[in-house]
mmCIF file of C-alpha atoms in Angstrom:
data_model
loop_
_atom_site.group_PDB
_atom_site.id
_atom_site.type_symbol
_atom_site.label_atom_id
_atom_site.label_comp_id
_atom_site.label_asym_id
_atom_site.label_seq_id
_atom_site.Cartn_x
_atom_site.Cartn_y
_atom_site.Cartn_z
ATOM 1 C CA MET A 1 77.112 122.583 104.841
ATOM 2 C CA ASN A 2 76.970 122.832 108.641
ATOM 3 C CA PRO A 3 80.241 121.877 110.369
ATOM 4 C CA PRO A 4 80.148 119.161 113.041
ATOM 5 C CA ASP A 5 80.302 120.376 116.618
ATOM 6 C CA ASP A 6 82.158 117.327 117.896
ATOM 7 C CA LEU A 7 82.409 113.581 117.669
ATOM 8 C CA ILE A 8 79.129 111.702 117.922
ATOM 9 C CA GLN A 9 79.703 109.313 120.797
ATOM 10 C CA THR A 10 76.242 108.511 122.190
ATOM 11 C CA SER A 11 73.259 106.621 120.832
ATOM 12 C CA GLU A 12 71.047 109.680 121.266
ATOM 13 C CA ALA A 13 73.377 111.991 119.361
ATOM 14 C CA LEU A 14 73.731 109.459 116.556
ATOM 15 C CA ALA A 15 69.971 109.015 116.216
ATOM 16 C CA SER A 16 69.515 112.789 116.101
ATOM 17 C CA ALA A 17 72.188 113.262 113.438
ATOM 18 C CA LEU A 18 70.842 110.473 111.248
ATOM 19 C CA ALA A 19 67.323 111.910 111.513
ATOM 20 C CA ARG A 20 68.604 115.150 110.014
ATOM 21 C CA ILE A 21 70.010 113.400 106.944
ATOM 22 C CA ALA A 22 67.350 110.694 106.579
ATOM 23 C CA ALA A 23 65.496 112.502 103.820
ATOM 24 C CA SER A 24 68.555 112.769 101.569
ATOM 25 C CA ALA A 25 68.551 110.601 98.456
ATOM 26 C CA ARG A 26 72.262 109.805 98.793
ATOM 27 C CA VAL A 27 74.912 110.136 101.455
ATOM 28 C CA ALA A 28 78.615 110.943 101.319
ATOM 29 C CA LEU A 29 80.738 108.483 103.281
ATOM 30 C CA ASP A 30 84.336 108.105 104.382
ATOM 31 C CA THR A 31 86.165 106.237 107.123
ATOM 32 C CA GLU A 32 89.329 106.692 109.108
ATOM 33 C CA PHE A 33 91.166 103.629 110.393
ATOM 34 C CA VAL A 34 94.537 102.331 111.458
ATOM 35 C CA ARG A 35 96.244 99.150 110.314
ATOM 36 C CA GLU A 36 99.949 99.837 110.730
ATOM 37 C CA ARG A 37 100.169 97.431 113.667
ATOM 38 C CA THR A 38 97.513 94.900 112.684
ATOM 39 C CA TYR A 39 96.480 92.655 109.794
ATOM 40 C CA LEU A 40 92.853 93.747 110.014
ATOM 41 C CA ALA A 41 92.112 97.463 109.898
ATOM 42 C CA GLU A 42 90.641 99.001 113.062
ATOM 43 C CA LEU A 43 87.752 101.327 112.238
ATOM 44 C CA ALA A 44 88.213 104.589 114.141
ATOM 45 C CA LEU A 45 85.828 107.122 112.572
ATOM 46 C CA VAL A 46 82.877 107.199 110.175
ATOM 47 C CA GLN A 47 82.139 110.460 108.373
ATOM 48 C CA LEU A 48 78.778 111.178 106.754
ATOM 49 C CA ALA A 49 77.458 114.164 104.822
ATOM 50 C CA ALA A 50 73.973 114.791 103.423
ATOM 51 C CA GLY A 51 71.207 117.343 103.604
ATOM 52 C CA GLY A 52 73.589 120.126 104.544
ATOM 53 C CA GLU A 53 74.836 118.211 107.590
ATOM 54 C CA ILE A 54 78.138 116.554 108.447
ATOM 55 C CA ALA A 55 78.262 113.827 111.070
ATOM 56 C CA LEU A 56 81.475 112.400 112.541
ATOM 57 C CA VAL A 57 80.620 109.116 114.235
ATOM 58 C CA ASP A 58 82.919 107.539 116.825
ATOM 59 C CA PRO A 59 82.558 103.750 116.439
ATOM 60 C CA LEU A 60 84.782 103.180 119.480
ATOM 61 C CA ALA A 61 82.574 104.966 122.016
ATOM 62 C CA GLY A 62 80.073 102.168 122.574
ATOM 63 C CA ALA A 63 77.020 103.864 121.038
ATOM 64 C CA ASP A 64 74.318 101.779 119.394
ATOM 65 C CA LEU A 65 75.383 101.711 115.726
ATOM 66 C CA GLY A 66 72.208 99.967 114.560
ATOM 67 C CA PRO A 67 70.702 103.094 112.938
ATOM 68 C CA LEU A 68 73.992 103.808 111.164
ATOM 69 C CA LEU A 69 74.141 100.252 109.814
ATOM 70 C CA ALA A 70 70.549 100.540 108.599
ATOM 71 C CA LEU A 71 71.533 103.652 106.641
ATOM 72 C CA LEU A 72 74.629 102.018 105.176
ATOM 73 C CA ARG A 73 72.729 98.861 104.216
ATOM 74 C CA ASP A 74 69.847 100.746 102.575
ATOM 75 C CA PRO A 75 69.734 99.404 98.981
ATOM 76 C CA ALA A 76 67.797 102.458 97.816
ATOM 77 C CA ARG A 77 70.324 105.020 99.049
ATOM 78 C CA PRO A 78 73.593 105.357 97.086
ATOM 79 C CA LYS A 79 76.715 105.846 99.167
ATOM 80 C CA VAL A 80 79.212 108.280 97.604
ATOM 81 C CA LEU A 81 82.870 107.589 98.399
ATOM 82 C CA HIS A 82 86.305 108.244 96.981
ATOM 83 C CA ALA A 83 88.480 105.154 96.400
ATOM 84 C CA ALA A 84 85.647 103.136 97.880
ATOM 85 C CA ARG A 85 87.122 99.653 97.991
ATOM 86 C CA GLN A 86 89.229 100.231 101.098
ATOM 87 C CA ASP A 87 86.343 101.823 103.012
ATOM 88 C CA ILE A 88 83.980 99.014 102.031
ATOM 89 C CA GLU A 89 86.515 96.471 103.276
ATOM 90 C CA VAL A 90 87.050 98.301 106.572
ATOM 91 C CA LEU A 91 83.290 98.449 107.195
ATOM 92 C CA LEU A 92 82.684 94.768 106.411
ATOM 93 C CA PRO A 93 82.946 93.536 110.019
ATOM 94 C CA LEU A 94 79.983 95.823 110.768
ATOM 95 C CA THR A 95 77.944 95.682 107.570
ATOM 96 C CA ARG A 96 78.574 91.938 106.980
ATOM 97 C CA SER A 97 78.218 92.460 103.218
ATOM 98 C CA PRO A 98 79.726 95.028 100.833
ATOM 99 C CA LEU A 99 78.000 98.393 100.616
ATOM 100 C CA ALA A 100 75.573 98.786 97.732
ATOM 101 C CA PRO A 101 74.900 100.791 95.739
ATOM 102 C CA VAL A 102 78.031 102.931 95.746
ATOM 103 C CA ILE A 103 79.330 105.784 93.628
ATOM 104 C CA ASP A 104 83.112 106.079 93.570
ATOM 105 C CA THR A 105 84.402 109.503 92.570
ATOM 106 C CA GLN A 106 87.878 108.115 91.882
ATOM 107 C CA LEU A 107 86.445 105.703 89.310
ATOM 108 C CA ALA A 108 84.313 108.486 87.840
ATOM 109 C CA ALA A 109 87.331 110.768 87.550
ATOM 110 C CA ALA A 110 89.396 108.089 85.789
ATOM 111 C CA LEU A 111 86.671 107.688 83.161
ATOM 112 C CA LEU A 112 86.978 111.412 82.439
ATOM 113 C CA GLY A 113 90.739 111.387 81.936
ATOM 114 C CA HIS A 114 92.049 112.130 85.413
ATOM 115 C CA PRO A 115 94.896 109.894 86.676
ATOM 116 C CA ALA A 116 93.540 106.455 87.516
ATOM 117 C CA GLN A 117 94.561 106.704 91.185
ATOM 118 C CA ILE A 118 93.921 110.416 91.727
ATOM 119 C CA GLY A 119 93.572 111.397 95.366
ATOM 120 C CA TYR A 120 90.520 113.099 96.810
ATOM 121 C CA ALA A 121 92.219 116.409 97.626
ATOM 122 C CA ASP A 122 93.744 116.666 94.152
ATOM 123 C CA LEU A 123 90.417 115.891 92.519
ATOM 124 C CA VAL A 124 88.553 118.467 94.623
ATOM 125 C CA ALA A 125 91.173 121.053 93.671
ATOM 126 C CA ARG A 126 90.938 120.238 89.965
ATOM 127 C CA GLU A 127 87.171 119.981 89.730
ATOM 128 C CA LEU A 128 85.905 122.378 92.408
ATOM 129 C CA GLY A 129 88.834 124.758 92.824
ATOM 130 C CA VAL A 130 89.027 124.107 96.579
ATOM 131 C CA THR A 131 92.340 123.484 98.363
ATOM 132 C CA LEU A 132 92.093 121.000 101.213
ATOM 133 C CA GLU A 133 94.391 120.576 104.208
ATOM 134 C CA LYS A 134 96.497 117.408 103.831
ATOM 135 C CA GLY A 135 98.357 117.510 107.137
ATOM 136 C CA HIS A 136 96.519 114.781 109.080
ATOM 137 C CA ALA A 137 96.768 111.831 106.713
ATOM 138 C CA ARG A 138 99.056 109.976 109.174
ATOM 139 C CA THR A 139 96.973 110.654 112.281
ATOM 140 C CA ASP A 140 96.367 107.834 114.747
ATOM 141 C CA TRP A 141 92.601 108.102 114.518
ATOM 142 C CA THR A 142 92.035 105.760 117.466
ATOM 143 C CA ARG A 143 93.437 108.277 119.952
ATOM 144 C CA ARG A 144 91.022 110.461 121.880
ATOM 145 C CA PRO A 145 90.337 113.291 122.084
ATOM 146 C CA LEU A 146 90.712 114.353 118.465
ATOM 147 C CA SER A 147 91.763 117.966 118.013
ATOM 148 C CA PRO A 148 89.584 120.576 116.254
ATOM 149 C CA ALA A 149 92.043 120.478 113.342
ATOM 150 C CA GLN A 150 91.667 116.704 113.050
ATOM 151 C CA LEU A 151 87.891 116.961 113.162
ATOM 152 C CA ALA A 152 87.956 119.640 110.456
ATOM 153 C CA TYR A 153 90.186 117.453 108.286
ATOM 154 C CA ALA A 154 87.833 114.483 108.720
ATOM 155 C CA ALA A 155 84.812 116.630 107.904
ATOM 156 C CA ASP A 156 86.438 117.910 104.710
ATOM 157 C CA ASP A 157 86.800 114.327 103.519
ATOM 158 C CA VAL A 158 83.018 114.186 103.008
ATOM 159 C CA ARG A 159 82.135 117.876 102.691
ATOM 160 C CA TYR A 160 82.663 118.006 98.930
ATOM 161 C CA LEU A 161 81.820 114.441 97.904
ATOM 162 C CA LEU A 162 78.209 115.034 96.888
ATOM 163 C CA PRO A 163 78.803 118.110 94.689
ATOM 164 C CA LEU A 164 81.922 116.453 93.293
ATOM 165 C CA ALA A 165 80.030 113.300 92.338
ATOM 166 C CA ALA A 166 77.209 115.330 90.761
ATOM 167 C CA ARG A 167 79.691 117.271 88.631
ATOM 168 C CA LEU A 168 81.526 114.145 87.482
ATOM 169 C CA GLU A 169 78.313 112.243 86.742
ATOM 170 C CA GLU A 170 76.998 115.134 84.681
ATOM 171 C CA ARG A 171 80.151 115.158 82.574
ATOM 172 C CA LEU A 172 80.072 111.377 82.167
ATOM 173 C CA ALA A 173 76.449 111.490 81.027
ATOM 174 C CA ALA A 174 77.311 114.152 78.462
ATOM 175 C CA GLN A 175 79.998 111.844 77.039
ATOM 176 C CA GLY A 176 77.814 108.739 77.072
ATOM 177 C CA ARG A 177 79.902 107.097 79.810
ATOM 178 C CA ARG A 178 77.482 107.084 82.738
ATOM 179 C CA GLY A 179 76.862 103.384 82.175
ATOM 180 C CA TRP A 180 80.599 102.711 82.438
ATOM 181 C CA LEU A 181 80.632 104.194 85.925
ATOM 182 C CA GLU A 182 77.550 102.248 87.004
ATOM 183 C CA GLU A 183 79.176 99.011 85.854
ATOM 184 C CA ASP A 184 82.491 99.707 87.586
ATOM 185 C CA CYS A 185 80.801 100.774 90.812
ATOM 186 C CA ALA A 186 78.538 97.712 90.837
ATOM 187 C CA ALA A 187 81.665 95.546 90.701
ATOM 188 C CA LEU A 188 82.771 97.081 94.027
ATOM 189 C CA SER A 189 79.801 95.436 95.745
ATOM 190 C CA ALA A 190 80.751 91.887 94.719
ATOM 191 C CA PRO A 191 81.437 89.808 97.882
ATOM 192 C CA ALA A 192 84.171 87.831 96.104
ATOM 193 C CA LEU A 193 86.247 91.012 95.870
ATOM 194 C CA TYR A 194 86.712 91.020 99.645
ATOM 195 C CA ALA A 195 87.060 87.305 100.321
ATOM 196 C CA LEU A 196 90.163 86.421 102.346
ATOM 197 C CA ASP A 197 91.759 83.558 100.412
ATOM 198 C CA PRO A 198 95.290 82.753 101.617
ATOM 199 C CA GLU A 199 95.782 80.471 98.604
ATOM 200 C CA ARG A 200 95.705 83.576 96.396
ATOM 201 C CA ALA A 201 98.073 85.615 98.550
ATOM 202 C CA TRP A 202 100.921 85.001 96.090
ATOM 203 C CA GLN A 203 99.124 87.208 93.565
ATOM 204 C CA ARG A 204 100.240 90.262 95.567
ATOM 205 C CA LEU A 205 103.830 89.447 94.593
ATOM 206 C CA LYS A 206 105.181 90.610 91.261
ATOM 207 C CA GLY A 207 106.709 88.209 88.787
ATOM 208 C CA VAL A 208 105.725 84.942 90.451
ATOM 209 C CA GLU A 209 104.371 83.473 87.230
ATOM 210 C CA THR A 210 107.748 83.919 85.538
ATOM 211 C CA LEU A 211 109.577 81.728 88.066
ATOM 212 C CA PRO A 212 110.448 78.061 87.466
ATOM 213 C CA PRO A 213 107.455 75.862 88.399
ATOM 214 C CA ARG A 214 108.972 74.302 91.524
ATOM 215 C CA GLU A 215 110.079 77.696 92.881
ATOM 216 C CA GLN A 216 106.631 79.006 92.046
ATOM 217 C CA ALA A 217 105.082 76.213 94.100
ATOM 218 C CA ARG A 218 107.279 77.131 97.055
ATOM 219 C CA ILE A 219 106.537 80.848 96.963
ATOM 220 C CA ARG A 220 102.790 80.237 96.583
ATOM 221 C CA THR A 221 102.734 77.891 99.550
ATOM 222 C CA LEU A 222 104.896 80.216 101.652
ATOM 223 C CA ALA A 223 102.663 83.180 100.809
ATOM 224 C CA ALA A 224 99.602 81.197 101.903
ATOM 225 C CA TRP A 225 101.327 80.210 105.154
ATOM 226 C CA ARG A 226 102.312 83.836 105.864
ATOM 227 C CA GLU A 227 98.781 85.071 105.172
ATOM 228 C CA ARG A 228 97.241 82.579 107.589
ATOM 229 C CA ALA A 229 99.870 83.265 110.240
ATOM 230 C CA ALA A 230 99.394 87.035 109.940
ATOM 231 C CA LEU A 231 95.620 86.701 110.155
ATOM 232 C CA ASP A 232 95.819 84.344 113.150
ATOM 233 C CA ARG A 233 98.086 86.781 115.000
ATOM 234 C CA ASN A 234 96.366 89.911 113.587
ATOM 235 C CA LEU A 235 99.772 91.277 112.624
ATOM 236 C CA PRO A 236 100.918 92.895 109.361
ATOM 237 C CA ARG A 237 102.240 90.180 107.056
ATOM 238 C CA GLY A 238 105.507 92.074 106.650
ATOM 239 C CA TRP A 239 106.104 91.909 110.391
ATOM 240 C CA LEU A 240 106.298 88.129 110.131
ATOM 241 C CA LEU A 241 108.278 87.896 106.914
ATOM 242 C CA ASN A 242 108.785 90.589 104.311
ATOM 243 C CA ASP A 243 108.364 89.922 100.603
ATOM 244 C CA GLU A 244 112.089 89.798 99.858
ATOM 245 C CA ALA A 245 112.674 87.259 102.618
ATOM 246 C CA LEU A 246 109.789 85.205 101.259
ATOM 247 C CA ARG A 247 111.399 85.186 97.812
ATOM 248 C CA THR A 248 114.804 84.274 99.227
ATOM 249 C CA ILE A 249 113.407 81.290 101.141
ATOM 250 C CA ALA A 250 111.477 80.103 98.075
ATOM 251 C CA ARG A 251 114.637 80.338 96.003
ATOM 252 C CA ALA A 252 116.959 78.702 98.548
ATOM 253 C CA ALA A 253 114.504 76.006 99.724
ATOM 254 C CA PRO A 254 116.242 75.331 103.073
ATOM 255 C CA ALA A 255 115.768 71.722 104.149
ATOM 256 C CA ASP A 256 115.958 72.276 107.905
ATOM 257 C CA GLY A 257 116.177 74.870 110.641
ATOM 258 C CA THR A 258 119.950 75.131 110.390
ATOM 259 C CA ALA A 259 119.790 75.951 106.673
ATOM 260 C CA LEU A 260 116.975 78.449 107.311
ATOM 261 C CA ARG A 261 118.978 80.270 110.004
ATOM 262 C CA LYS A 262 122.020 80.458 107.722
ATOM 263 C CA LEU A 263 119.989 82.646 105.377
ATOM 264 C CA GLU A 264 120.051 85.275 108.161
ATOM 265 C CA LEU A 265 116.622 86.635 107.254
ATOM 266 C CA MET A 266 115.241 87.017 110.774
ATOM 267 C CA PRO A 267 116.363 87.183 114.391
ATOM 268 C CA GLU A 268 117.089 83.903 116.173
ATOM 269 C CA ARG A 269 113.912 84.066 118.258
ATOM 270 C CA ALA A 270 111.772 84.733 115.196
ATOM 271 C CA ALA A 271 113.414 81.852 113.363
ATOM 272 C CA ALA A 272 112.652 79.545 116.278
ATOM 273 C CA ARG A 273 109.035 80.718 116.382
ATOM 274 C CA LEU A 274 108.310 80.818 112.638
ATOM 275 C CA GLY A 275 110.752 78.199 111.367
ATOM 276 C CA PRO A 276 108.525 75.128 111.849
ATOM 277 C CA GLY A 277 105.702 76.721 109.868
ATOM 278 C CA ILE A 278 108.045 77.796 107.091
ATOM 279 C CA LEU A 279 109.629 74.354 106.810
ATOM 280 C CA GLU A 280 106.244 72.650 106.888
ATOM 281 C CA ALA A 281 105.062 74.903 104.035
ATOM 282 C CA LEU A 282 108.188 74.082 102.039
ATOM 283 C CA GLY A 283 107.534 70.390 102.622
ATOM 284 C CA ARG A 284 104.000 70.717 101.278
ATOM 285 C CA ALA A 285 105.285 72.553 98.224
ATOM 286 C CA ALA A 286 107.807 69.771 97.555
ATOM 287 C CA ALA A 287 105.087 67.151 97.737
ATOM 288 C CA ASP A 288 102.474 69.039 95.704
ATOM 289 C CA SER A 289 101.870 68.270 92.055
ATOM 290 C CA LEU A 290 103.094 70.929 89.609
ATOM 291 C CA GLU A 291 100.402 70.119 87.066
ATOM 292 C CA GLY A 292 98.274 73.192 87.746
ATOM 293 C CA ILE A 293 101.238 75.542 87.855
ATOM 294 C CA GLU A 294 102.752 74.181 84.670
ATOM 295 C CA ARG A 295 99.415 74.519 82.910
ATOM 296 C CA ARG A 296 99.045 78.199 83.935
ATOM 297 C CA SER A 297 102.652 79.265 83.591
ATOM 298 C CA GLU A 298 105.273 78.936 80.940
ATOM 299 C CA GLY A 299 107.998 80.814 82.775
ATOM 300 C CA ARG A 300 109.365 83.994 81.273
ATOM 301 C CA PRO A 301 107.616 85.093 78.062
ATOM 302 C CA ASP A 302 109.357 84.173 74.853
ATOM 303 C CA ALA A 303 109.994 86.603 72.006
ATOM 304 C CA ALA A 304 106.677 85.873 70.293
ATOM 305 C CA GLU A 305 104.717 86.479 73.496
ATOM 306 C CA ARG A 306 106.591 89.700 74.201
ATOM 307 C CA GLU A 307 105.894 90.899 70.679
ATOM 308 C CA ARG A 308 102.194 90.078 71.025
ATOM 309 C CA LEU A 309 102.058 91.852 74.370
ATOM 310 C CA ALA A 310 103.622 94.926 72.780
ATOM 311 C CA ARG A 311 101.020 94.929 69.984
ATOM 312 C CA LEU A 312 98.201 94.505 72.484
ATOM 313 C CA GLY A 313 99.573 97.428 74.467
ATOM 314 C CA GLU A 314 99.705 99.560 71.323
ATOM 315 C CA ARG A 315 96.024 98.859 70.615
ATOM 316 C CA VAL A 316 95.035 99.773 74.159
ATOM 317 C CA ARG A 317 97.119 102.959 74.189
ATOM 318 C CA ALA A 318 95.690 104.059 70.850
ATOM 319 C CA LEU A 319 92.109 103.613 72.042
ATOM 320 C CA ALA A 320 92.882 105.219 75.397
ATOM 321 C CA GLN A 321 94.323 108.262 73.653
ATOM 322 C CA GLU A 322 91.220 108.482 71.460
ATOM 323 C CA LEU A 323 89.006 108.344 74.564
ATOM 324 C CA GLY A 324 91.209 110.669 76.592
ATOM 325 C CA ILE A 325 91.726 108.248 79.478
ATOM 326 C CA ALA A 326 94.700 106.389 80.939
ATOM 327 C CA PRO A 327 95.453 103.022 79.255
ATOM 328 C CA GLU A 328 95.274 101.119 82.568
ATOM 329 C CA VAL A 329 91.653 102.226 82.929
ATOM 330 C CA LEU A 330 90.889 100.144 79.838
ATOM 331 C CA ALA A 331 93.083 97.135 80.579
ATOM 332 C CA THR A 332 95.832 96.434 83.093
ATOM 333 C CA GLN A 333 99.204 94.951 82.217
ATOM 334 C CA ARG A 334 98.256 91.747 84.024
ATOM 335 C CA GLU A 335 95.131 91.435 81.865
ATOM 336 C CA LEU A 336 97.114 92.053 78.692
ATOM 337 C CA ARG A 337 99.698 89.445 79.705
ATOM 338 C CA ARG A 338 96.899 86.903 80.105
ATOM 339 C CA VAL A 339 95.678 87.648 76.574
ATOM 340 C CA ALA A 340 99.235 87.529 75.241
ATOM 341 C CA ARG A 341 99.605 84.041 76.760
ATOM 342 C CA GLY A 342 96.590 82.825 74.826
ATOM 343 C CA GLU A 343 93.561 83.395 77.044
ATOM 344 C CA ALA A 344 90.458 84.505 75.166
ATOM 345 C CA VAL A 345 89.739 88.214 75.460
ATOM 346 C CA GLU A 346 86.199 87.482 76.664
ATOM 347 C CA ALA A 347 87.642 85.446 79.548
ATOM 348 C CA VAL A 348 89.778 88.394 80.661
ATOM 349 C CA LEU A 349 87.623 91.472 80.033
ATOM 350 C CA ALA A 350 83.907 92.072 80.495
ATOM 351 C CA GLY A 351 81.203 94.677 80.052
ATOM 352 C CA TRP A 352 82.013 97.985 78.411
ATOM 353 C CA ARG A 353 85.720 97.161 78.241
ATOM 354 C CA LEU A 354 85.060 93.987 76.292
ATOM 355 C CA ALA A 355 82.692 95.871 73.991
ATOM 356 C CA LEU A 356 85.411 98.406 73.201
ATOM 357 C CA LEU A 357 88.468 96.160 73.155
ATOM 358 C CA GLY A 358 87.131 92.738 72.166
ATOM 359 C CA ALA A 359 87.584 93.087 68.417
ATOM 360 C CA PRO A 360 90.819 95.141 68.466
ATOM 361 C CA LEU A 361 92.581 92.736 70.837
ATOM 362 C CA THR A 362 91.228 89.534 69.283
ATOM 363 C CA SER A 363 92.579 90.642 65.911
ATOM 364 C CA VAL A 364 96.138 90.780 67.254
ATOM 365 C CA GLY A 365 97.803 87.633 65.965
#
């Protein structure tokens, strides 16, 4: 595959590069971005590979990206990525809708028994016997110019995607699992997966559903407030209030600014700036009905629920061992907890997972 000469930074160079890969049935895709200082990721580089060509597109240079967007939006051309969800999300401000169709080599690898979250370099080494340079993972990709070493690193991120995907798909087809991959990859194109819903921000926090209902109401409302505030300011949520501070405030429920400052969770200036929003969120939580929370949560699981969860886990692990894949590829702990609490299996799982696990999990008393 021909190496890129340099960043593509003009409309003419982009059109020429895309013309060279236009005849390819599928295209390898990756992105580089930064989000350490912002809530929303800033797209800094788009890498493409197809037809023996590699193109490194600079989205910050002001070139007309229309032809690139047409390629990415083409419903007849699969886009091959590794750990695709993050790239799809980063591209959304440009594409306006999730990429489709996509082929995710991380998902494919998991269905063949690789670790569920295996990295691209590790997978290339295992499957293709190629060792990739890992030294530029922390690069600030918005800085220009990029060095030859950085460009080579970015090119390698797409160089092996197409042969890697072909190898994994061939093995999946031989095991009768190609349909599993198609189903999992199709789910990545669902718009709901990328919807920004501050009211669901609490789901990022572990153990919320085991808290007392009133404390749960406070932490859910605080998490929603923090999400909106971070988005409005385009700052990382942890820069406003980290998770531990959020939990402490929900537990302590300070009634006023003086009580909030006594918790000593933030500098005085930050408390003055953020305090009114925090207190207003706590006030809403105090006034809200607990009916919905009480219906969905019963606090910490009792002995019977823990025992049922253990039996469900045993069934999943046994089937996973038989299939040669990680248990979490079949069902996550959160999904199993929902079943253990009484939700119907068909309301929790779907598709090939429900077909495999429906009867075994339903039979657990």
